[in-house]
Amino acid sequence: MAEPKMTIPKMTMPKITMKEVESVARLSRLALTDAEKERMRGELDGILSYIDKLRALDTEGVPPTSRTMPMTNVMREDEPRESFPQDVMLANAPDRSGEFFRVPRIIEESPEESPPKS
């Protein structure tokens, strides 16, 4: 009976250095431990290796696509219908002002843009 062959992975140079991982972490404003940096280096190295495999494929004559599976429109037809009554829509509003939703101000006005106070 023949012995099963054991596949030994090839030792290759990492595609990303620890210095590059630290640079990406700094740009991302991530405080990583040494163990996390090493894990990220391994994961990023795997991603870059996979990209190399994809680059090696012959894609001549293959049309570009944005999806691997055909997709059909899953939206319903846009048909007019009755709206909910205003009181129903405003019933659970956390802050209501008469017939309107009150929301926090998100745009600050500079003093010169403010309307004159009367």
Short mmCIF file of N, CA and C in Angstrom, two decimals:
data_model
loop_
_atom_site.label_atom_id
_atom_site.label_comp_id
_atom_site.label_asym_id
_atom_site.label_seq_id
_atom_site.Cartn_x
_atom_site.Cartn_y
_atom_site.Cartn_z
N MET A 1 0.85 -1.16 0.00
CA MET A 1 0.00 0.00 0.00
C MET A 1 0.90 1.23 0.00
N ALA A 2 0.59 2.18 -0.86
CA ALA A 2 1.42 3.38 -1.00
C ALA A 2 1.11 4.36 0.12
N GLU A 3 2.15 5.02 0.55
CA GLU A 3 2.01 6.07 1.59
C GLU A 3 1.32 7.28 0.97
N PRO A 4 0.36 7.90 1.69
CA PRO A 4 -0.24 9.12 1.15
C PRO A 4 0.80 10.24 1.10
N LYS A 5 0.73 11.01 0.02
CA LYS A 5 1.68 12.11 -0.13
C LYS A 5 1.25 13.26 0.77
N MET A 6 2.22 13.84 1.40
CA MET A 6 1.97 14.97 2.28
C MET A 6 2.36 16.25 1.54
N THR A 7 1.43 17.18 1.45
CA THR A 7 1.71 18.44 0.78
C THR A 7 2.29 19.41 1.79
N ILE A 8 3.47 19.90 1.49
CA ILE A 8 4.10 20.88 2.36
C ILE A 8 3.97 22.23 1.70
N PRO A 9 3.36 23.21 2.40
CA PRO A 9 3.20 24.53 1.79
C PRO A 9 4.56 25.17 1.52
N LYS A 10 4.62 25.86 0.39
CA LYS A 10 5.85 26.56 0.03
C LYS A 10 6.05 27.75 0.96
N MET A 11 7.27 27.95 1.36
CA MET A 11 7.60 29.11 2.19
C MET A 11 7.84 30.29 1.25
N THR A 12 7.08 31.30 1.41
CA THR A 12 7.24 32.48 0.57
C THR A 12 7.44 33.69 1.46
N MET A 13 7.99 34.70 0.87
CA MET A 13 8.18 35.95 1.61
C MET A 13 6.82 36.60 1.82
N PRO A 14 6.61 37.17 2.99
CA PRO A 14 5.34 37.86 3.22
C PRO A 14 5.17 39.00 2.20
N LYS A 15 3.94 39.20 1.78
CA LYS A 15 3.66 40.26 0.81
C LYS A 15 3.48 41.61 1.49
N ILE A 16 3.30 41.59 2.79
CA ILE A 16 3.12 42.84 3.54
C ILE A 16 3.99 42.78 4.79
N THR A 17 4.63 43.88 5.07
CA THR A 17 5.54 43.93 6.22
C THR A 17 4.81 44.44 7.46
N MET A 18 5.42 44.19 8.60
CA MET A 18 4.85 44.68 9.85
C MET A 18 4.80 46.21 9.84
N LYS A 19 5.79 46.84 9.22
CA LYS A 19 5.81 48.30 9.14
C LYS A 19 4.61 48.81 8.34
N GLU A 20 4.25 48.11 7.27
CA GLU A 20 3.08 48.50 6.48
C GLU A 20 1.78 48.30 7.27
N VAL A 21 1.71 47.22 8.06
CA VAL A 21 0.54 46.98 8.90
C VAL A 21 0.41 48.11 9.92
N GLU A 22 1.51 48.49 10.52
CA GLU A 22 1.49 49.57 11.51
C GLU A 22 1.07 50.89 10.87
N SER A 23 1.50 51.12 9.64
CA SER A 23 1.12 52.34 8.93
C SER A 23 -0.38 52.36 8.64
N VAL A 24 -0.91 51.23 8.18
CA VAL A 24 -2.35 51.14 7.91
C VAL A 24 -3.14 51.31 9.20
N ALA A 25 -2.67 50.70 10.28
CA ALA A 25 -3.35 50.83 11.58
C ALA A 25 -3.36 52.28 12.04
N ARG A 26 -2.23 52.95 11.85
CA ARG A 26 -2.15 54.37 12.26
C ARG A 26 -3.10 55.21 11.43
N LEU A 27 -3.13 54.99 10.11
CA LEU A 27 -4.04 55.74 9.24
C LEU A 27 -5.50 55.46 9.59
N SER A 28 -5.78 54.24 10.04
CA SER A 28 -7.14 53.85 10.42
C SER A 28 -7.46 54.22 11.86
N ARG A 29 -6.48 54.78 12.53
CA ARG A 29 -6.62 55.16 13.94
C ARG A 29 -7.00 53.96 14.81
N LEU A 30 -6.28 52.85 14.56
CA LEU A 30 -6.48 51.63 15.34
C LEU A 30 -5.28 51.42 16.25
N ALA A 31 -5.54 51.18 17.51
CA ALA A 31 -4.47 50.84 18.45
C ALA A 31 -4.45 49.32 18.55
N LEU A 32 -3.46 48.70 17.92
CA LEU A 32 -3.39 47.25 17.88
C LEU A 32 -2.26 46.73 18.76
N THR A 33 -2.51 45.61 19.42
CA THR A 33 -1.44 44.95 20.17
C THR A 33 -0.52 44.26 19.17
N ASP A 34 0.64 43.79 19.65
CA ASP A 34 1.55 43.08 18.75
C ASP A 34 0.91 41.83 18.17
N ALA A 35 0.12 41.13 18.98
CA ALA A 35 -0.56 39.92 18.48
C ALA A 35 -1.58 40.28 17.41
N GLU A 36 -2.31 41.38 17.61
CA GLU A 36 -3.29 41.81 16.60
C GLU A 36 -2.60 42.25 15.31
N LYS A 37 -1.46 42.92 15.45
CA LYS A 37 -0.72 43.34 14.26
C LYS A 37 -0.26 42.12 13.47
N GLU A 38 0.22 41.10 14.16
CA GLU A 38 0.68 39.90 13.48
C GLU A 38 -0.49 39.18 12.81
N ARG A 39 -1.65 39.13 13.47
CA ARG A 39 -2.83 38.51 12.88
C ARG A 39 -3.26 39.29 11.63
N MET A 40 -3.27 40.63 11.72
CA MET A 40 -3.63 41.46 10.57
C MET A 40 -2.64 41.26 9.43
N ARG A 41 -1.34 41.14 9.76
CA ARG A 41 -0.33 40.93 8.74
C ARG A 41 -0.61 39.63 8.01
N GLY A 42 -0.93 38.58 8.75
CA GLY A 42 -1.24 37.30 8.14
C GLY A 42 -2.49 37.36 7.27
N GLU A 43 -3.53 38.02 7.76
CA GLU A 43 -4.77 38.12 6.99
C GLU A 43 -4.58 38.96 5.73
N LEU A 44 -3.90 40.10 5.85
CA LEU A 44 -3.65 40.93 4.68
C LEU A 44 -2.75 40.21 3.69
N ASP A 45 -1.78 39.46 4.18
CA ASP A 45 -0.90 38.69 3.32
C ASP A 45 -1.71 37.65 2.53
N GLY A 46 -2.67 37.02 3.20
CA GLY A 46 -3.53 36.06 2.52
C GLY A 46 -4.38 36.71 1.44
N ILE A 47 -4.89 37.90 1.73
CA ILE A 47 -5.70 38.63 0.74
C ILE A 47 -4.85 38.98 -0.48
N LEU A 48 -3.64 39.48 -0.24
CA LEU A 48 -2.76 39.85 -1.35
C LEU A 48 -2.34 38.62 -2.15
N SER A 49 -2.14 37.49 -1.50
CA SER A 49 -1.81 36.25 -2.21
C SER A 49 -2.96 35.83 -3.10
N TYR A 50 -4.18 35.95 -2.60
CA TYR A 50 -5.36 35.59 -3.39
C TYR A 50 -5.48 36.50 -4.61
N ILE A 51 -5.20 37.78 -4.42
CA ILE A 51 -5.24 38.73 -5.55
C ILE A 51 -4.23 38.31 -6.60
N ASP A 52 -3.05 37.85 -6.18
CA ASP A 52 -2.04 37.38 -7.14
C ASP A 52 -2.57 36.19 -7.93
N LYS A 53 -3.31 35.27 -7.27
CA LYS A 53 -3.89 34.13 -7.97
C LYS A 53 -4.89 34.61 -9.01
N LEU A 54 -5.70 35.61 -8.65
CA LEU A 54 -6.68 36.14 -9.59
C LEU A 54 -6.00 36.81 -10.78
N ARG A 55 -4.90 37.49 -10.52
CA ARG A 55 -4.17 38.16 -11.61
C ARG A 55 -3.60 37.14 -12.59
N ALA A 56 -3.30 35.94 -12.11
CA ALA A 56 -2.70 34.92 -12.96
C ALA A 56 -3.71 34.29 -13.91
N LEU A 57 -5.01 34.48 -13.67
CA LEU A 57 -6.04 33.89 -14.52
C LEU A 57 -6.11 34.59 -15.88
N ASP A 58 -6.36 33.80 -16.91
CA ASP A 58 -6.54 34.35 -18.25
C ASP A 58 -7.99 34.81 -18.38
N THR A 59 -8.20 36.11 -18.45
CA THR A 59 -9.55 36.66 -18.55
C THR A 59 -9.81 37.26 -19.94
N GLU A 60 -8.97 36.91 -20.89
CA GLU A 60 -9.15 37.41 -22.26
C GLU A 60 -10.49 36.93 -22.79
N GLY A 61 -11.30 37.85 -23.29
CA GLY A 61 -12.59 37.50 -23.85
C GLY A 61 -13.71 37.38 -22.83
N VAL A 62 -13.41 37.58 -21.56
CA VAL A 62 -14.44 37.51 -20.53
C VAL A 62 -14.97 38.93 -20.31
N PRO A 63 -16.27 39.14 -20.56
CA PRO A 63 -16.79 40.51 -20.40
C PRO A 63 -16.80 40.92 -18.92
N PRO A 64 -16.55 42.19 -18.66
CA PRO A 64 -16.58 42.65 -17.27
C PRO A 64 -17.99 42.55 -16.70
N THR A 65 -18.08 42.24 -15.44
CA THR A 65 -19.38 42.15 -14.77
C THR A 65 -19.24 42.65 -13.35
N SER A 66 -20.34 43.08 -12.79
CA SER A 66 -20.31 43.55 -11.40
C SER A 66 -20.83 42.49 -10.45
N ARG A 67 -21.42 41.42 -10.99
CA ARG A 67 -21.97 40.36 -10.14
C ARG A 67 -21.60 39.00 -10.72
N THR A 68 -21.48 38.03 -9.85
CA THR A 68 -21.19 36.68 -10.32
C THR A 68 -22.45 35.92 -10.65
N MET A 69 -23.58 36.34 -10.08
CA MET A 69 -24.86 35.67 -10.32
C MET A 69 -25.80 36.65 -11.01
N PRO A 70 -26.65 36.16 -11.92
CA PRO A 70 -27.62 37.07 -12.54
C PRO A 70 -28.57 37.63 -11.47
N MET A 71 -28.93 38.86 -11.61
CA MET A 71 -29.81 39.48 -10.62
C MET A 71 -30.99 40.11 -11.35
N THR A 72 -32.16 39.90 -10.78
CA THR A 72 -33.36 40.52 -11.35
C THR A 72 -33.84 41.59 -10.39
N ASN A 73 -34.61 42.51 -10.91
CA ASN A 73 -35.12 43.59 -10.09
C ASN A 73 -36.09 43.02 -9.05
N VAL A 74 -35.80 43.28 -7.79
CA VAL A 74 -36.65 42.76 -6.71
C VAL A 74 -37.57 43.84 -6.16
N MET A 75 -37.61 44.97 -6.82
CA MET A 75 -38.44 46.07 -6.35
C MET A 75 -39.87 45.87 -6.83
N ARG A 76 -40.81 46.35 -6.05
CA ARG A 76 -42.21 46.27 -6.46
C ARG A 76 -42.50 47.41 -7.44
N GLU A 77 -43.57 47.28 -8.16
CA GLU A 77 -43.99 48.35 -9.06
C GLU A 77 -44.36 49.57 -8.22
N ASP A 78 -44.07 50.73 -8.74
CA ASP A 78 -44.38 51.98 -8.05
C ASP A 78 -45.82 52.36 -8.39
N GLU A 79 -46.72 52.02 -7.49
CA GLU A 79 -48.13 52.29 -7.72
C GLU A 79 -48.64 53.25 -6.66
N PRO A 80 -49.42 54.25 -7.04
CA PRO A 80 -49.95 55.18 -6.04
C PRO A 80 -50.89 54.46 -5.07
N ARG A 81 -50.82 54.84 -3.81
CA ARG A 81 -51.73 54.29 -2.81
C ARG A 81 -51.88 55.29 -1.68
N GLU A 82 -52.85 55.06 -0.84
CA GLU A 82 -53.12 55.97 0.27
C GLU A 82 -51.96 56.00 1.26
N SER A 83 -51.68 57.18 1.79
CA SER A 83 -50.66 57.33 2.83
C SER A 83 -51.28 57.05 4.18
N PHE A 84 -50.42 56.84 5.18
CA PHE A 84 -50.93 56.71 6.54
C PHE A 84 -51.43 58.08 7.00
N PRO A 85 -52.43 58.10 7.85
CA PRO A 85 -52.89 59.39 8.38
C PRO A 85 -51.77 60.05 9.19
N GLN A 86 -51.75 61.37 9.17
CA GLN A 86 -50.68 62.13 9.83
C GLN A 86 -50.59 61.79 11.32
N ASP A 87 -51.73 61.67 12.01
CA ASP A 87 -51.69 61.35 13.45
C ASP A 87 -51.04 59.99 13.71
N VAL A 88 -51.28 59.03 12.83
CA VAL A 88 -50.67 57.70 12.99
C VAL A 88 -49.16 57.81 12.82
N MET A 89 -48.72 58.55 11.83
CA MET A 89 -47.28 58.70 11.57
C MET A 89 -46.58 59.44 12.71
N LEU A 90 -47.25 60.41 13.31
CA LEU A 90 -46.63 61.20 14.38
C LEU A 90 -46.84 60.61 15.77
N ALA A 91 -47.61 59.52 15.87
CA ALA A 91 -47.96 58.96 17.18
C ALA A 91 -46.73 58.58 18.01
N ASN A 92 -45.70 58.04 17.40
CA ASN A 92 -44.52 57.60 18.14
C ASN A 92 -43.33 58.54 17.98
N ALA A 93 -43.59 59.73 17.49
CA ALA A 93 -42.49 60.70 17.33
C ALA A 93 -41.92 61.05 18.70
N PRO A 94 -40.61 60.96 18.88
CA PRO A 94 -40.03 61.30 20.18
C PRO A 94 -40.18 62.77 20.54
N ASP A 95 -40.23 63.62 19.52
CA ASP A 95 -40.38 65.06 19.77
C ASP A 95 -41.23 65.62 18.64
N ARG A 96 -42.39 66.07 18.97
CA ARG A 96 -43.35 66.52 17.97
C ARG A 96 -43.59 68.02 18.14
N SER A 97 -43.75 68.70 17.02
CA SER A 97 -44.06 70.12 17.05
C SER A 97 -45.28 70.32 16.15
N GLY A 98 -46.46 70.26 16.75
CA GLY A 98 -47.70 70.40 15.98
C GLY A 98 -47.84 69.25 15.00
N GLU A 99 -47.81 69.59 13.70
CA GLU A 99 -47.98 68.60 12.65
C GLU A 99 -46.65 68.08 12.11
N PHE A 100 -45.55 68.35 12.81
CA PHE A 100 -44.23 68.02 12.28
C PHE A 100 -43.41 67.21 13.26
N PHE A 101 -42.41 66.49 12.73
CA PHE A 101 -41.38 65.86 13.55
C PHE A 101 -40.38 66.94 13.92
N ARG A 102 -39.94 66.97 15.16
CA ARG A 102 -38.87 67.89 15.54
C ARG A 102 -37.59 67.06 15.61
N VAL A 103 -36.55 67.52 14.93
CA VAL A 103 -35.28 66.81 14.89
C VAL A 103 -34.17 67.73 15.34
N PRO A 104 -33.05 67.18 15.82
CA PRO A 104 -31.94 68.03 16.23
C PRO A 104 -31.37 68.81 15.05
N ARG A 105 -30.91 70.00 15.33
CA ARG A 105 -30.28 70.82 14.29
C ARG A 105 -28.95 70.17 13.93
N ILE A 106 -28.70 70.04 12.63
CA ILE A 106 -27.45 69.44 12.21
C ILE A 106 -26.56 70.41 11.45
N ILE A 107 -27.10 71.53 11.05
CA ILE A 107 -26.32 72.54 10.35
C ILE A 107 -26.31 73.79 11.21
N GLU A 108 -25.11 74.20 11.55
CA GLU A 108 -24.99 75.41 12.36
C GLU A 108 -24.89 76.61 11.43
N GLU A 109 -25.52 77.69 11.82
CA GLU A 109 -25.45 78.91 11.02
C GLU A 109 -24.39 79.81 11.61
N SER A 110 -23.63 80.46 10.74
CA SER A 110 -22.67 81.44 11.23
C SER A 110 -23.43 82.73 11.51
N PRO A 111 -22.92 83.61 12.38
CA PRO A 111 -23.64 84.83 12.75
C PRO A 111 -24.07 85.67 11.55
N GLU A 112 -23.25 85.72 10.49
CA GLU A 112 -23.62 86.55 9.33
C GLU A 112 -24.69 85.90 8.48
N GLU A 113 -24.94 84.58 8.62
CA GLU A 113 -25.97 83.90 7.85
C GLU A 113 -27.31 83.86 8.59
N SER A 114 -27.31 84.15 9.88
CA SER A 114 -28.52 84.07 10.67
C SER A 114 -29.50 85.13 10.26
N PRO A 115 -30.80 84.79 10.23
CA PRO A 115 -31.79 85.84 9.91
C PRO A 115 -31.84 86.87 11.03
N PRO A 116 -32.16 88.09 10.70
CA PRO A 116 -32.21 89.12 11.74
C PRO A 116 -33.29 88.79 12.76
N LYS A 117 -32.99 89.06 14.04
CA LYS A 117 -33.94 88.80 15.12
C LYS A 117 -34.86 90.01 15.24
N SER A 118 -36.14 89.72 15.45
CA SER A 118 -37.09 90.84 15.58
C SER A 118 -37.59 90.96 16.98
#
